């Protein structure tokens, strides 16, 4: 169902509009980064190791600062393919929402957990490093480096959720 409902239309959209996958990744990442940054900042206390005092809040818990995200988003304002990138981004978000529902269906999370995630992160994409990827739902702790492809991580997460749920 994921392939037919999301991946095939996404592949066709990318091919028909000659979309750049790196730009799509940047767009997905930049749209989600401020949400993740706010979530990480709200639960992270940073103590200066030299003075023991509280220091600045974490600005890039997603691996991208809000300023970087805003700069990337502005680049799409004048992109002639903006509408196609928007459609692709929405397909990815819809797929990730479907995966969240599957996580409830398979008993990996509760409906309340899923609803809380949707509320905090309506533009959610997984921020993972593909060379060290593993299945598991965990509490995001933040990161200081940019994650790998949110598109590839979304596809991987969908596939792994279904595989694990069908075992």
PDB file of C-alpha atoms in Angstrom:
ATOM      1  CA  UNK A   1       0.000   0.000   0.000  1.00  0.00           C
ATOM      2  CA  UNK A   2       2.846   2.426   0.831  1.00  0.00           C
ATOM      3  CA  UNK A   3       4.437   1.804  -2.557  1.00  0.00           C
ATOM      4  CA  UNK A   4       1.253   2.296  -4.550  1.00  0.00           C
ATOM      5  CA  UNK A   5      -0.147   5.137  -2.448  1.00  0.00           C
ATOM      6  CA  UNK A   6       3.018   7.194  -1.905  1.00  0.00           C
ATOM      7  CA  UNK A   7       6.245   5.952  -3.466  1.00  0.00           C
ATOM      8  CA  UNK A   8       5.045   5.453  -7.029  1.00  0.00           C
ATOM      9  CA  UNK A   9       3.310   8.877  -7.200  1.00  0.00           C
ATOM     10  CA  UNK A  10       6.387  10.460  -5.603  1.00  0.00           C
ATOM     11  CA  UNK A  11       8.726   8.794  -8.114  1.00  0.00           C
ATOM     12  CA  UNK A  12       6.534   9.962 -11.000  1.00  0.00           C
ATOM     13  CA  UNK A  13       6.327  13.511  -9.636  1.00  0.00           C
ATOM     14  CA  UNK A  14      10.103  13.693  -9.218  1.00  0.00           C
ATOM     15  CA  UNK A  15      10.754  12.265 -12.685  1.00  0.00           C
ATOM     16  CA  UNK A  16       8.076  14.271 -14.538  1.00  0.00           C
ATOM     17  CA  UNK A  17       9.238  17.552 -12.993  1.00  0.00           C
ATOM     18  CA  UNK A  18      12.958  16.755 -13.006  1.00  0.00           C
ATOM     19  CA  UNK A  19      13.176  17.537  -9.297  1.00  0.00           C
ATOM     20  CA  UNK A  20      16.570  17.534  -7.610  1.00  0.00           C
ATOM     21  CA  UNK A  21      16.575  15.011  -4.743  1.00  0.00           C
ATOM     22  CA  UNK A  22      19.124  17.057  -2.783  1.00  0.00           C
ATOM     23  CA  UNK A  23      16.895  20.118  -3.011  1.00  0.00           C
ATOM     24  CA  UNK A  24      13.858  18.074  -1.948  1.00  0.00           C
ATOM     25  CA  UNK A  25      15.822  16.825   1.055  1.00  0.00           C
ATOM     26  CA  UNK A  26      16.805  20.404   1.920  1.00  0.00           C
ATOM     27  CA  UNK A  27      13.182  21.512   1.625  1.00  0.00           C
ATOM     28  CA  UNK A  28      11.903  18.707   3.864  1.00  0.00           C
ATOM     29  CA  UNK A  29      14.675  19.305   6.398  1.00  0.00           C
ATOM     30  CA  UNK A  30      14.273  23.094   6.474  1.00  0.00           C
ATOM     31  CA  UNK A  31      10.507  22.855   6.986  1.00  0.00           C
ATOM     32  CA  UNK A  32      10.885  20.463   9.943  1.00  0.00           C
ATOM     33  CA  UNK A  33      14.037  21.894  11.562  1.00  0.00           C
ATOM     34  CA  UNK A  34      12.360  24.733  13.534  1.00  0.00           C
ATOM     35  CA  UNK A  35       9.856  22.265  15.036  1.00  0.00           C
ATOM     36  CA  UNK A  36      12.595  19.858  16.105  1.00  0.00           C
ATOM     37  CA  UNK A  37      14.781  22.715  17.355  1.00  0.00           C
ATOM     38  CA  UNK A  38      11.955  24.024  19.557  1.00  0.00           C
ATOM     39  CA  UNK A  39      11.253  20.536  20.906  1.00  0.00           C
ATOM     40  CA  UNK A  40      14.908  19.876  21.748  1.00  0.00           C
ATOM     41  CA  UNK A  41      15.436  23.349  23.239  1.00  0.00           C
ATOM     42  CA  UNK A  42      12.396  22.917  25.477  1.00  0.00           C
ATOM     43  CA  UNK A  43      13.831  19.788  27.076  1.00  0.00           C
ATOM     44  CA  UNK A  44      17.547  20.540  27.005  1.00  0.00           C
ATOM     45  CA  UNK A  45      19.507  22.411  29.630  1.00  0.00           C
ATOM     46  CA  UNK A  46      22.971  23.438  28.532  1.00  0.00           C
ATOM     47  CA  UNK A  47      25.496  24.030  31.280  1.00  0.00           C
ATOM     48  CA  UNK A  48      28.761  25.841  30.580  1.00  0.00           C
ATOM     49  CA  UNK A  49      31.462  23.315  31.538  1.00  0.00           C
ATOM     50  CA  UNK A  50      33.802  26.094  32.693  1.00  0.00           C
ATOM     51  CA  UNK A  51      31.437  28.059  34.914  1.00  0.00           C
ATOM     52  CA  UNK A  52      28.671  25.585  35.717  1.00  0.00           C
ATOM     53  CA  UNK A  53      26.126  28.236  34.714  1.00  0.00           C
ATOM     54  CA  UNK A  54      23.285  27.830  32.277  1.00  0.00           C
ATOM     55  CA  UNK A  55      24.332  28.912  28.841  1.00  0.00           C
ATOM     56  CA  UNK A  56      22.501  29.593  25.590  1.00  0.00           C
ATOM     57  CA  UNK A  57      19.699  27.263  24.620  1.00  0.00           C
ATOM     58  CA  UNK A  58      20.365  24.666  21.957  1.00  0.00           C
ATOM     59  CA  UNK A  59      19.777  26.354  18.599  1.00  0.00           C
ATOM     60  CA  UNK A  60      20.286  23.422  16.284  1.00  0.00           C
ATOM     61  CA  UNK A  61      18.822  20.334  17.928  1.00  0.00           C
ATOM     62  CA  UNK A  62      17.843  19.181  14.455  1.00  0.00           C
ATOM     63  CA  UNK A  63      21.357  19.626  13.078  1.00  0.00           C
ATOM     64  CA  UNK A  64      20.215  22.811  11.289  1.00  0.00           C
ATOM     65  CA  UNK A  65      19.679  26.225  12.891  1.00  0.00           C
ATOM     66  CA  UNK A  66      16.431  28.112  12.381  1.00  0.00           C
ATOM     67  CA  UNK A  67      18.392  30.749  10.447  1.00  0.00           C
ATOM     68  CA  UNK A  68      19.740  28.078   8.070  1.00  0.00           C
ATOM     69  CA  UNK A  69      16.218  26.687   7.659  1.00  0.00           C
ATOM     70  CA  UNK A  70      14.784  30.143   6.893  1.00  0.00           C
ATOM     71  CA  UNK A  71      17.525  30.774   4.317  1.00  0.00           C
ATOM     72  CA  UNK A  72      16.789  27.467   2.577  1.00  0.00           C
ATOM     73  CA  UNK A  73      13.035  28.090   2.625  1.00  0.00           C
ATOM     74  CA  UNK A  74      13.514  31.540   1.063  1.00  0.00           C
ATOM     75  CA  UNK A  75      15.390  29.930  -1.839  1.00  0.00           C
ATOM     76  CA  UNK A  76      12.218  28.026  -2.720  1.00  0.00           C
ATOM     77  CA  UNK A  77      10.129  31.213  -2.827  1.00  0.00           C
ATOM     78  CA  UNK A  78      11.432  31.958  -6.319  1.00  0.00           C
ATOM     79  CA  UNK A  79      12.020  28.409  -7.528  1.00  0.00           C
ATOM     80  CA  UNK A  80       9.991  27.792 -10.710  1.00  0.00           C
ATOM     81  CA  UNK A  81       9.427  24.198  -9.541  1.00  0.00           C
ATOM     82  CA  UNK A  82       8.107  25.263  -6.126  1.00  0.00           C
ATOM     83  CA  UNK A  83       4.635  23.793  -6.708  1.00  0.00           C
ATOM     84  CA  UNK A  84       6.118  20.402  -7.624  1.00  0.00           C
ATOM     85  CA  UNK A  85       8.442  20.474  -4.591  1.00  0.00           C
ATOM     86  CA  UNK A  86       5.417  21.330  -2.419  1.00  0.00           C
ATOM     87  CA  UNK A  87       3.481  18.348  -3.812  1.00  0.00           C
ATOM     88  CA  UNK A  88       6.451  16.043  -3.202  1.00  0.00           C
ATOM     89  CA  UNK A  89       6.875  17.359   0.342  1.00  0.00           C
ATOM     90  CA  UNK A  90       3.185  16.756   1.078  1.00  0.00           C
ATOM     91  CA  UNK A  91       3.404  13.195  -0.244  1.00  0.00           C
ATOM     92  CA  UNK A  92       6.310  12.520   2.121  1.00  0.00           C
ATOM     93  CA  UNK A  93       4.401  14.018   5.073  1.00  0.00           C
ATOM     94  CA  UNK A  94       1.327  11.948   4.198  1.00  0.00           C
ATOM     95  CA  UNK A  95       3.469   8.817   4.030  1.00  0.00           C
ATOM     96  CA  UNK A  96       5.027   9.598   7.403  1.00  0.00           C
ATOM     97  CA  UNK A  97       1.541  10.171   8.886  1.00  0.00           C
ATOM     98  CA  UNK A  98       0.490   6.780   7.497  1.00  0.00           C
ATOM     99  CA  UNK A  99       3.552   5.214   9.120  1.00  0.00           C
ATOM    100  CA  UNK A 100       2.613   6.857  12.439  1.00  0.00           C
ATOM    101  CA  UNK A 101      -0.842   5.268  12.125  1.00  0.00           C
ATOM    102  CA  UNK A 102       0.759   1.896  11.336  1.00  0.00           C
ATOM    103  CA  UNK A 103       2.858   2.236  14.483  1.00  0.00           C
ATOM    104  CA  UNK A 104      -0.400   2.494  16.444  1.00  0.00           C
ATOM    105  CA  UNK A 105      -1.953  -0.400  14.497  1.00  0.00           C
ATOM    106  CA  UNK A 106       1.028  -2.648  15.216  1.00  0.00           C
ATOM    107  CA  UNK A 107       1.073  -1.664  18.892  1.00  0.00           C
ATOM    108  CA  UNK A 108       4.461   0.079  18.808  1.00  0.00           C
ATOM    109  CA  UNK A 109       2.964   3.318  20.183  1.00  0.00           C
ATOM    110  CA  UNK A 110      -0.328   4.451  21.661  1.00  0.00           C
ATOM    111  CA  UNK A 111      -2.814   6.733  19.917  1.00  0.00           C
ATOM    112  CA  UNK A 112      -1.967   9.374  22.504  1.00  0.00           C
ATOM    113  CA  UNK A 113       1.741   9.203  21.642  1.00  0.00           C
ATOM    114  CA  UNK A 114       0.982   9.464  17.928  1.00  0.00           C
ATOM    115  CA  UNK A 115      -1.348  12.412  18.487  1.00  0.00           C
ATOM    116  CA  UNK A 116       1.262  14.188  20.601  1.00  0.00           C
ATOM    117  CA  UNK A 117       3.883  13.691  17.872  1.00  0.00           C
ATOM    118  CA  UNK A 118       1.504  15.073  15.230  1.00  0.00           C
ATOM    119  CA  UNK A 119       0.787  18.087  17.408  1.00  0.00           C
ATOM    120  CA  UNK A 120       4.459  18.847  18.098  1.00  0.00           C
ATOM    121  CA  UNK A 121       5.744  17.994  14.624  1.00  0.00           C
ATOM    122  CA  UNK A 122       3.220  18.421  11.807  1.00  0.00           C
ATOM    123  CA  UNK A 123       6.102  18.526   9.287  1.00  0.00           C
ATOM    124  CA  UNK A 124       7.902  15.488  10.700  1.00  0.00           C
ATOM    125  CA  UNK A 125      10.612  13.740   8.735  1.00  0.00           C
ATOM    126  CA  UNK A 126      13.071  11.309  10.315  1.00  0.00           C
ATOM    127  CA  UNK A 127      16.507  12.807  10.883  1.00  0.00           C
ATOM    128  CA  UNK A 128      18.743   9.761  10.792  1.00  0.00           C
ATOM    129  CA  UNK A 129      22.188   8.853   9.567  1.00  0.00           C
ATOM    130  CA  UNK A 130      21.653   6.130   7.015  1.00  0.00           C
ATOM    131  CA  UNK A 131      24.927   4.351   7.722  1.00  0.00           C
ATOM    132  CA  UNK A 132      23.910   3.716  11.343  1.00  0.00           C
ATOM    133  CA  UNK A 133      20.175   3.331  10.934  1.00  0.00           C
ATOM    134  CA  UNK A 134      18.233   0.905  13.096  1.00  0.00           C
ATOM    135  CA  UNK A 135      14.561   0.427  13.777  1.00  0.00           C
ATOM    136  CA  UNK A 136      13.240   1.845  16.936  1.00  0.00           C
ATOM    137  CA  UNK A 137      11.062   4.594  18.217  1.00  0.00           C
ATOM    138  CA  UNK A 138      12.965   6.735  20.615  1.00  0.00           C
ATOM    139  CA  UNK A 139      12.867  10.039  22.369  1.00  0.00           C
ATOM    140  CA  UNK A 140      14.686  12.590  20.186  1.00  0.00           C
ATOM    141  CA  UNK A 141      17.723  13.934  22.018  1.00  0.00           C
ATOM    142  CA  UNK A 142      18.882  16.293  19.317  1.00  0.00           C
ATOM    143  CA  UNK A 143      21.900  16.347  17.101  1.00  0.00           C
ATOM    144  CA  UNK A 144      24.678  18.755  16.276  1.00  0.00           C
ATOM    145  CA  UNK A 145      25.350  17.565  12.732  1.00  0.00           C
ATOM    146  CA  UNK A 146      23.073  17.540   9.725  1.00  0.00           C
ATOM    147  CA  UNK A 147      21.248  14.261   9.193  1.00  0.00           C
ATOM    148  CA  UNK A 148      21.329  12.281   5.977  1.00  0.00           C
ATOM    149  CA  UNK A 149      18.489  12.344   3.453  1.00  0.00           C
ATOM    150  CA  UNK A 150      15.084  12.858   5.128  1.00  0.00           C
ATOM    151  CA  UNK A 151      13.462  11.377   2.008  1.00  0.00           C
ATOM    152  CA  UNK A 152      15.543   8.191   2.144  1.00  0.00           C
ATOM    153  CA  UNK A 153      15.044   7.943   5.916  1.00  0.00           C
ATOM    154  CA  UNK A 154      11.268   8.329   5.465  1.00  0.00           C
ATOM    155  CA  UNK A 155      11.186   5.518   2.903  1.00  0.00           C
ATOM    156  CA  UNK A 156      13.399   3.320   5.083  1.00  0.00           C
ATOM    157  CA  UNK A 157      11.251   4.001   8.153  1.00  0.00           C
ATOM    158  CA  UNK A 158       8.058   3.104   6.260  1.00  0.00           C
ATOM    159  CA  UNK A 159       9.565  -0.137   4.993  1.00  0.00           C
ATOM    160  CA  UNK A 160      10.970  -1.154   8.366  1.00  0.00           C
ATOM    161  CA  UNK A 161       7.740  -0.358  10.204  1.00  0.00           C
ATOM    162  CA  UNK A 162       5.790  -2.622   7.872  1.00  0.00           C
ATOM    163  CA  UNK A 163       8.412  -5.402   8.010  1.00  0.00           C
ATOM    164  CA  UNK A 164       8.567  -5.294  11.798  1.00  0.00           C
ATOM    165  CA  UNK A 165       4.790  -5.087  12.154  1.00  0.00           C
ATOM    166  CA  UNK A 166       4.197  -8.092   9.935  1.00  0.00           C
ATOM    167  CA  UNK A 167       6.598 -10.364  11.854  1.00  0.00           C
TER     168      UNK A 167
END
